[in-house]
Short mmCIF file of C-alpha atoms in Angstrom, two decimals:
data_model
loop_
_atom_site.label_atom_id
_atom_site.label_comp_id
_atom_site.label_asym_id
_atom_site.label_seq_id
_atom_site.Cartn_x
_atom_site.Cartn_y
_atom_site.Cartn_z
CA MET F 1 13.52 -36.13 -29.06
CA THR F 2 15.40 -33.30 -30.69
CA ARG F 3 17.86 -30.99 -29.16
CA SER F 4 17.67 -26.93 -28.50
CA GLY F 5 16.32 -26.04 -32.23
CA GLY F 6 13.24 -28.63 -32.67
CA ARG F 7 10.32 -29.22 -31.06
CA PRO F 8 9.81 -32.05 -29.00
CA HIS F 9 7.26 -34.35 -27.99
CA PRO F 10 6.11 -33.49 -24.85
CA THR F 11 5.46 -36.77 -23.54
CA ALA F 12 8.76 -38.72 -24.41
CA LEU F 13 10.45 -35.53 -23.49
CA TRP F 14 9.25 -35.71 -20.10
CA THR F 15 10.20 -39.21 -19.67
CA ALA F 16 13.68 -38.81 -20.82
CA VAL F 17 14.65 -35.52 -19.67
CA LEU F 18 13.07 -34.47 -16.38
CA GLY F 19 11.24 -37.70 -15.06
CA LEU F 20 9.70 -35.87 -12.35
CA ALA F 21 6.40 -37.00 -10.26
CA LEU F 22 3.34 -35.15 -10.08
CA SER F 23 2.56 -34.71 -6.45
CA THR F 24 -1.54 -35.26 -6.06
CA ALA F 25 -1.18 -34.01 -2.34
CA PRO F 26 -4.31 -31.38 -2.57
CA LEU F 27 -3.95 -27.88 -1.08
CA ALA F 28 -3.01 -27.76 2.59
CA ALA F 29 -4.88 -25.72 4.56
CA ALA F 30 -2.52 -23.17 6.28
CA THR F 31 -2.71 -22.33 10.03
CA THR F 32 -4.24 -19.02 11.23
CA ALA F 33 -1.42 -16.03 11.51
CA HIS F 34 -1.76 -14.95 14.61
CA ALA F 35 -0.84 -11.39 15.56
CA GLU F 36 2.99 -10.90 16.68
CA PRO F 37 4.72 -8.13 18.91
CA ARG F 38 6.87 -5.29 17.89
CA THR F 39 10.88 -6.67 17.64
CA ASP F 40 13.44 -4.58 16.81
CA THR F 41 14.01 -5.66 13.46
CA GLY F 42 9.95 -5.93 12.50
CA ARG F 43 6.36 -5.45 13.44
CA ILE F 44 3.64 -7.94 12.48
CA ALA F 45 -0.08 -7.16 12.72
CA THR F 46 -2.77 -9.29 12.05
CA ALA F 47 -5.85 -8.64 10.68
CA HIS F 48 -9.40 -10.50 11.15
CA ALA F 49 -10.13 -13.39 8.96
CA GLU F 50 -11.82 -12.88 5.40
CA PRO F 51 -14.70 -14.57 4.45
CA ARG F 52 -14.31 -17.16 1.43
CA THR F 53 -16.67 -16.13 -0.98
CA GLY F 54 -17.79 -17.63 -3.61
CA THR F 55 -15.95 -15.42 -6.62
CA ALA F 56 -15.51 -17.97 -8.85
CA ARG F 57 -15.13 -17.52 -12.58
CA ASN F 58 -16.79 -20.29 -13.71
CA ALA F 59 -19.64 -21.74 -11.21
CA THR F 60 -19.39 -25.43 -12.82
CA ALA F 61 -18.07 -27.64 -9.77
CA HIS F 62 -15.09 -29.06 -10.99
CA ALA F 63 -14.29 -26.09 -13.48
CA PRO F 64 -11.35 -24.14 -12.81
CA LEU F 65 -11.64 -21.34 -10.13
CA THR F 66 -10.46 -17.45 -10.27
CA ARG F 67 -11.27 -15.58 -6.92
CA ARG F 68 -9.10 -12.47 -5.91
CA VAL F 69 -7.32 -12.45 -2.78
CA SER F 70 -6.23 -8.77 -2.40
CA THR F 71 -9.08 -8.06 -0.50
CA THR F 72 -9.63 -6.62 2.97
CA ALA F 73 -9.87 -8.60 6.12
CA ASP F 74 -13.96 -8.83 5.57
CA GLY F 75 -13.75 -9.73 1.75
CA ALA F 76 -14.37 -6.12 0.55
CA GLN F 77 -12.52 -4.83 -2.75
CA LEU F 78 -9.34 -2.68 -1.80
CA ASP F 79 -9.52 0.71 -2.86
CA GLY F 80 -5.69 0.70 -4.27
CA ALA F 81 -3.70 -1.04 -6.52
CA SER F 82 -2.01 -4.47 -5.57
CA GLY F 83 0.61 -6.52 -7.06
CA SER F 84 3.80 -9.05 -6.72
CA GLY F 85 1.60 -11.96 -5.40
CA SER F 86 3.49 -15.08 -4.95
CA ILE F 87 1.98 -18.58 -3.19
CA SER F 88 3.56 -21.03 -1.39
CA ALA F 89 4.17 -24.64 -2.46
CA ASP F 90 1.43 -26.02 -0.26
CA GLY F 91 -0.80 -23.25 -1.59
CA GLY F 92 -1.65 -22.36 1.84
CA ARG F 93 -0.52 -18.66 1.91
CA VAL F 94 -0.46 -16.17 -0.51
CA ALA F 95 1.82 -12.62 -0.36
CA PHE F 96 1.43 -9.67 -2.41
CA VAL F 97 2.43 -5.76 -1.98
CA THR F 98 -0.60 -3.38 -1.95
CA GLN F 99 -0.95 0.51 -1.97
CA ALA F 100 -4.71 0.33 -0.28
CA PRO F 101 -5.44 3.14 1.86
CA ALA F 102 -8.03 0.40 3.31
CA LEU F 103 -4.76 -1.56 4.70
CA GLY F 104 -3.25 1.70 5.92
CA CYS F 105 -0.83 1.87 2.68
CA ALA F 106 0.00 4.64 -0.06
CA PRO F 107 1.10 4.86 -3.44
CA TYR F 108 4.33 5.74 -1.91
CA LEU F 109 3.78 3.64 1.42
CA HIS F 110 3.06 -0.11 0.22
CA CYS F 111 2.48 -2.55 2.22
CA LEU F 112 3.40 -6.28 2.43
CA LYS F 113 0.57 -8.50 3.51
CA VAL F 114 0.26 -12.30 3.41
CA LYS F 115 -2.90 -14.10 3.55
CA ASP F 116 -3.77 -17.62 4.66
CA LEU F 117 -6.25 -18.92 1.91
CA ALA F 118 -7.81 -21.62 4.56
CA THR F 119 -8.77 -18.52 7.02
CA GLY F 120 -8.56 -15.42 5.07
CA ALA F 121 -6.44 -13.53 7.88
CA LEU F 122 -4.02 -11.33 6.52
CA THR F 123 -0.87 -10.84 8.18
CA GLY F 124 1.32 -7.53 7.40
CA ILE F 125 5.00 -7.41 7.71
CA ASP F 126 5.75 -3.75 9.02
CA LEU F 127 9.68 -2.34 9.10
CA GLY F 128 8.10 0.96 10.18
CA SER F 129 7.34 4.24 8.53
CA GLY F 130 8.48 5.06 5.07
CA HIS F 131 9.31 1.66 3.63
CA LEU F 132 8.39 0.39 0.55
CA TYR F 133 8.20 -3.39 -0.60
CA GLY F 134 8.52 -5.38 -3.25
CA ASN F 135 9.79 -9.16 -4.66
CA PRO F 136 7.92 -11.50 -1.85
CA LEU F 137 8.87 -15.21 -1.92
CA LEU F 138 7.26 -17.82 0.24
CA SER F 139 9.09 -20.69 1.59
CA ALA F 140 7.08 -23.92 0.50
CA ASP F 141 4.91 -24.36 3.69
CA GLY F 142 4.46 -20.49 3.65
CA SER F 143 6.38 -19.72 7.21
CA ARG F 144 8.96 -17.80 5.89
CA VAL F 145 9.16 -15.00 3.46
CA ALA F 146 11.89 -13.21 1.89
CA PHE F 147 11.53 -9.79 0.65
CA THR F 148 13.02 -6.44 -0.62
CA ALA F 149 12.87 -3.40 1.30
CA THR F 150 13.06 -0.05 0.47
CA LYS F 151 13.49 3.41 2.76
CA ARG F 152 16.50 5.12 1.34
CA PHE F 153 18.15 2.10 -0.24
CA ALA F 154 16.71 -1.33 -1.24
CA ALA F 155 17.78 -4.01 0.92
CA PRO F 156 16.99 -8.22 0.97
CA HIS F 157 15.00 -9.12 4.21
CA LEU F 158 13.50 -12.44 5.61
CA TYR F 159 10.45 -12.67 7.62
CA ASP F 160 10.50 -15.84 10.32
CA GLY F 161 6.89 -16.76 10.74
CA ALA F 162 7.67 -18.84 13.57
CA THR F 163 9.35 -15.81 15.68
CA GLY F 164 7.91 -12.99 14.16
CA THR F 165 10.85 -11.12 13.65
CA VAL F 166 12.44 -9.88 10.30
CA THR F 167 16.43 -10.40 9.64
CA ARG F 168 18.29 -7.76 7.16
CA LEU F 169 20.75 -10.11 4.72
CA TRP F 170 23.38 -8.78 4.19
CA PRO F 171 27.23 -10.01 4.27
CA GLN F 172 30.28 -8.91 6.36
CA ASP F 173 32.41 -6.44 4.45
CA PRO F 174 31.88 -7.16 1.20
CA PRO F 175 34.35 -5.96 -1.41
CA GLY F 176 33.98 -2.65 -2.85
CA ARG F 177 31.12 -0.20 -2.74
CA ASN F 178 27.31 -1.67 -2.32
CA GLU F 179 23.95 0.34 -0.79
CA LEU F 180 21.60 -1.34 -2.44
CA GLY F 181 20.51 -5.10 -2.22
CA ALA F 182 17.39 -7.12 -3.42
CA VAL F 183 16.16 -10.59 -2.66
CA ALA F 184 16.46 -13.20 -5.58
CA ALA F 185 15.25 -16.43 -4.61
CA ILE F 186 14.70 -19.00 -1.22
CA SER F 187 14.90 -22.46 -1.33
CA PRO F 188 11.86 -24.71 -0.97
CA ASP F 189 12.38 -25.47 2.63
CA GLY F 190 13.54 -22.03 3.52
CA THR F 191 16.79 -22.42 4.84
CA ARG F 192 18.91 -20.43 2.28
CA VAL F 193 18.28 -17.00 0.66
CA ALA F 194 19.88 -15.60 -2.74
CA TYR F 195 20.30 -12.00 -2.75
CA THR F 196 22.27 -9.38 -4.81
CA ILE F 197 23.87 -6.50 -3.69
CA GLY F 198 25.40 -3.51 -5.25
CA ASN F 199 25.59 0.14 -5.76
CA ARG F 200 23.96 2.76 -7.92
CA ASN F 201 26.78 3.29 -10.52
CA GLY F 202 25.43 2.17 -14.33
CA ASP F 203 24.62 -1.13 -14.04
CA GLN F 204 26.26 -2.11 -10.94
CA ASN F 205 22.71 -2.47 -9.14
CA ALA F 206 23.53 -6.14 -8.58
CA ARG F 207 27.31 -7.00 -9.17
CA LEU F 208 27.37 -9.53 -6.37
CA LEU F 209 25.24 -12.93 -5.73
CA TYR F 210 25.34 -14.07 -2.11
CA VAL F 211 23.47 -17.14 -0.40
CA ARG F 212 22.44 -16.66 2.86
CA SER F 213 22.15 -19.80 5.34
CA THR F 214 19.49 -19.32 7.86
CA THR F 215 20.83 -22.51 9.83
CA THR F 216 24.76 -21.02 10.34
CA GLY F 217 23.71 -17.47 9.38
CA ASP F 218 26.85 -17.50 6.69
CA ASP F 219 27.04 -15.57 4.04
CA GLU F 220 28.35 -17.25 0.99
CA LEU F 221 29.77 -15.40 -2.32
CA ILE F 222 28.30 -17.35 -5.78
CA SER F 223 29.22 -14.49 -8.21
CA GLY F 224 31.50 -11.64 -7.81
CA PRO F 225 31.79 -8.14 -9.83
CA GLU F 226 33.66 -9.23 -12.27
CA GLU F 227 30.82 -11.50 -13.90
CA GLY F 228 28.45 -8.64 -14.24
CA ASP F 229 25.08 -7.71 -13.02
CA LYS F 230 22.88 -10.55 -11.82
CA GLY F 231 19.67 -10.85 -13.52
CA GLY F 232 18.51 -13.81 -11.07
CA ALA F 233 18.66 -16.99 -9.19
CA SER F 234 17.56 -20.30 -7.79
CA VAL F 235 19.19 -22.33 -5.05
CA THR F 236 18.41 -26.24 -3.79
CA ASP F 237 17.75 -27.20 -0.10
CA ASP F 238 21.31 -27.86 0.46
CA GLY F 239 23.08 -24.94 -1.29
CA SER F 240 24.83 -27.98 -2.90
CA ARG F 241 23.63 -25.98 -6.45
CA VAL F 242 22.90 -22.38 -7.59
CA ALA F 243 21.67 -21.50 -10.57
CA TYR F 244 21.83 -17.91 -12.14
CA GLN F 245 21.62 -15.29 -14.70
CA ILE F 246 24.48 -12.87 -16.05
CA GLY F 247 22.95 -9.57 -17.31
CA GLY F 248 19.37 -8.82 -19.16
CA TYR F 249 17.10 -10.69 -21.30
CA SER F 250 16.14 -9.78 -24.93
CA GLU F 251 13.67 -11.27 -27.40
CA GLY F 252 15.83 -9.69 -29.98
CA PRO F 253 18.92 -10.76 -31.64
CA ASP F 254 21.44 -9.38 -29.00
CA ASP F 255 22.93 -11.65 -26.50
CA ARG F 256 22.34 -9.70 -23.16
CA GLY F 257 21.89 -12.70 -20.92
CA ASP F 258 23.54 -15.92 -19.75
CA VAL F 259 22.41 -18.67 -17.33
CA PHE F 260 25.28 -20.49 -15.29
CA LEU F 261 24.97 -23.36 -12.86
CA LYS F 262 27.68 -23.38 -9.80
CA GLU F 263 28.58 -25.81 -7.41
CA PRO F 264 29.63 -23.99 -4.47
CA ALA F 265 31.28 -26.71 -2.69
CA THR F 266 34.23 -27.43 -5.79
CA GLY F 267 33.40 -24.13 -7.30
CA ALA F 268 32.73 -25.56 -10.90
CA ARG F 269 30.61 -23.42 -13.19
CA THR F 270 29.15 -24.35 -16.49
CA GLN F 271 26.97 -22.02 -18.91
CA LEU F 272 23.94 -23.85 -19.61
CA ASP F 273 22.89 -21.50 -22.64
CA THR F 274 25.23 -21.85 -25.25
CA GLY F 275 24.02 -21.29 -28.52
CA LEU F 276 20.81 -20.21 -27.71
CA GLY F 277 21.30 -16.51 -27.61
CA SER F 278 20.00 -14.58 -25.10
CA ALA F 279 18.65 -16.53 -22.23
CA GLU F 280 16.50 -15.85 -18.87
CA LEU F 281 16.59 -18.04 -15.78
CA VAL F 282 13.56 -19.08 -14.63
CA ARG F 283 14.55 -21.71 -11.65
CA LEU F 284 16.74 -24.66 -10.70
CA THR F 285 14.24 -27.74 -9.72
CA ASP F 286 14.75 -28.86 -6.17
CA ASP F 287 16.56 -31.69 -6.65
CA GLY F 288 19.47 -29.86 -8.65
CA ARG F 289 19.01 -31.83 -11.43
CA HIS F 290 17.57 -29.66 -13.98
CA VAL F 291 17.54 -25.89 -14.76
CA LEU F 292 14.64 -24.28 -16.78
CA LEU F 293 15.18 -21.28 -19.10
CA ASN F 294 13.71 -18.80 -21.48
CA ALA F 295 15.47 -18.19 -25.11
CA ARG F 296 14.39 -17.60 -28.78
CA GLY F 297 10.65 -17.38 -27.49
CA GLY F 298 10.37 -20.81 -25.51
CA LEU F 299 11.35 -22.84 -22.62
CA TYR F 300 13.98 -24.75 -22.28
CA VAL F 301 15.39 -27.46 -19.80
CA HIS F 302 18.49 -28.42 -19.22
CA THR F 303 19.50 -31.81 -17.47
CA VAL F 304 22.69 -31.09 -15.42
CA ARG F 305 24.03 -35.11 -16.07
CA THR F 306 23.99 -35.27 -19.51
CA GLY F 307 24.73 -31.66 -20.50
CA THR F 308 21.96 -31.67 -22.52
CA THR F 309 19.29 -28.66 -23.00
CA GLU F 310 15.76 -29.43 -24.69
CA ARG F 311 13.03 -27.11 -25.78
CA VAL F 312 9.82 -28.33 -23.93
CA ALA F 313 7.25 -25.24 -24.57
CA GLU F 314 6.53 -22.20 -26.36
CA GLY F 315 6.03 -18.60 -24.76
CA ARG F 316 8.07 -17.02 -21.81
CA ALA F 317 7.89 -18.86 -18.63
CA ARG F 318 7.50 -16.65 -15.44
CA SER F 319 7.32 -19.00 -12.95
CA ALA F 320 7.76 -23.08 -12.56
CA THR F 321 7.18 -25.42 -9.27
CA ALA F 322 10.13 -26.73 -7.42
CA ASP F 323 9.86 -30.18 -9.74
CA GLY F 324 9.77 -28.46 -12.68
CA ARG F 325 6.78 -30.35 -14.19
CA TYR F 326 4.37 -27.17 -14.13
CA ALA F 327 5.27 -23.50 -15.69
CA ALA F 328 3.45 -20.82 -16.01
CA LEU F 329 3.78 -19.38 -19.43
CA SER F 330 2.80 -15.91 -21.15
CA ASP F 331 2.44 -14.65 -24.75
CA ALA F 332 -0.23 -12.63 -26.34
CA ALA F 333 -2.84 -14.58 -25.80
CA GLY F 334 -2.37 -14.74 -21.83
CA LEU F 335 -1.15 -16.34 -19.20
CA ARG F 336 -0.97 -20.21 -19.41
CA LEU F 337 -0.49 -23.12 -16.87
CA HIS F 338 1.57 -25.58 -18.84
CA ASP F 339 2.41 -29.27 -17.91
CA LEU F 340 5.50 -30.31 -19.24
CA ARG F 341 4.74 -33.96 -18.79
CA THR F 342 2.00 -34.14 -20.83
CA GLY F 343 2.42 -31.09 -22.93
CA ARG F 344 -1.37 -29.98 -21.93
CA GLY F 345 -1.69 -26.20 -20.92
CA GLU F 346 -4.69 -24.49 -19.26
CA SER F 347 -5.99 -20.89 -19.69
CA VAL F 348 -4.95 -19.07 -16.28
CA GLY F 349 -5.18 -15.53 -16.82
CA PRO F 350 -5.75 -12.47 -19.40
CA ALA F 351 -3.03 -10.76 -21.62
CA ASP F 352 -2.51 -8.66 -19.24
CA ALA F 353 -1.69 -10.83 -16.69
CA ARG F 354 1.40 -10.96 -14.51
CA ALA F 355 3.26 -13.55 -12.99
CA ALA F 356 5.79 -13.12 -10.30
CA PRO F 357 8.08 -15.83 -9.48
CA GLY F 358 7.10 -18.27 -6.76
CA ALA F 359 3.69 -17.92 -8.75
CA VAL F 360 2.78 -21.65 -9.01
CA ALA F 361 1.46 -24.40 -6.20
CA ALA F 362 3.16 -27.61 -5.97
CA GLY F 363 1.09 -30.06 -8.30
CA GLY F 364 0.12 -26.71 -10.86
CA ARG F 365 -2.90 -26.73 -8.43
CA ALA F 366 -2.83 -22.86 -8.19
CA VAL F 367 -1.58 -19.85 -9.73
CA VAL F 368 -1.71 -16.27 -8.57
CA PHE F 369 -1.30 -13.60 -10.99
CA GLY F 370 -1.69 -9.43 -11.18
CA SER F 371 -4.37 -8.00 -13.66
CA GLU F 372 -6.38 -4.77 -14.22
CA ALA F 373 -9.11 -6.82 -15.87
CA ALA F 374 -12.31 -6.11 -14.50
CA ASP F 375 -14.40 -9.34 -15.41
CA LEU F 376 -12.37 -11.99 -13.66
CA VAL F 377 -14.96 -11.60 -10.77
CA PRO F 378 -17.94 -10.30 -9.66
CA GLY F 379 -18.20 -6.89 -8.29
CA ASP F 380 -14.78 -5.64 -9.53
CA THR F 381 -15.22 -2.02 -9.62
CA ASN F 382 -12.23 -0.56 -7.92
CA GLY F 383 -10.58 0.46 -10.97
CA ALA F 384 -7.05 -0.62 -9.88
CA ALA F 385 -4.99 -3.60 -10.72
CA ASP F 386 -5.50 -6.61 -8.08
CA VAL F 387 -4.19 -10.04 -7.24
CA PHE F 388 -6.11 -13.05 -8.53
CA LEU F 389 -5.92 -16.41 -7.58
CA TRP F 390 -6.60 -19.18 -10.34
CA THR F 391 -6.94 -22.64 -8.96
CA ALA F 392 -7.37 -25.98 -11.38
CA LYS F 393 -10.29 -28.00 -11.36
CA ARG F 394 -10.61 -30.89 -9.35
CA GLY F 395 -10.19 -34.38 -10.53
CA ARG F 396 -7.39 -33.54 -13.03
CA PRO F 397 -4.70 -36.25 -12.87
#
């Protein structure tokens, strides 16, 4: 095994660095969403179930399958673009943003939809006229959705499927002038949401990073304005560790982004990308033991206990499972799913495939991505970007 500059043997690297077990559970079937009454903070509307049609890219019984999930309730293609797809870890639900008029949306009136993959039912999260939506992230069981909504100013929100309510996330009396906010991450169990707030002045859009505990309602300041704009974050279920990025990420020679790990209880803060140049946070594993980050055109894993950082794959990781074993990586050839234990990769999507954080289901069983390609499923003639679900072949170890 080599340190940060070399190319390690994947099997040895996984055993020594991560040692994480593969979940062999099949994709769980989600409970059918029901219509919810209008609340003070949001209106939830449920559409009819979409029939499960065979839109397989490969008809072989045990081969990977690709199907379009941004469709109407009856399975018809949408008449507008869709994107920003994410999937719950159990594989039961997909959230996406769409502009399709068929769903009551428009280019300047985006809609946020959650699809139950077992039944096809669509649930709309609606804050009222004039709102735009983005960055949806689901808890592991899909019962909670963190997202950013914009009317005049963007703000982070959390939808709770158990109550059908939406809560705006904002701290009391934050320092300075703050008018903008955005969701950065949700913990796997949905009890903590990391979000940023800032203002419109220059690069101060995300100068404060907070973590909201949904159990207590408290907002904990993780990184203040003195550290600069926050480029991303990830938090464990218990909130004992938070990984975050300062600045943006660049493949060029300039060091524009750095990745840190903080333990809020003690205030201990460690930079993880020393010597790697510009770095980008991918995620903190759910046990808090490892941090995945991009640097120098590849994916690295930092082990918290030993303080070592190892290169594990080539390409830029867009998303990873909570245990850190599977990552969706993109390069000129397209989007692929990489198994960090075996070093094996599987092609997932074409060169224009876009995977957001939260794009990979547990066990690497499924990946959701956006693409404008018209040849991924039969009958794709809408001439617009769609959200697709790639499902791994059955029987894969």
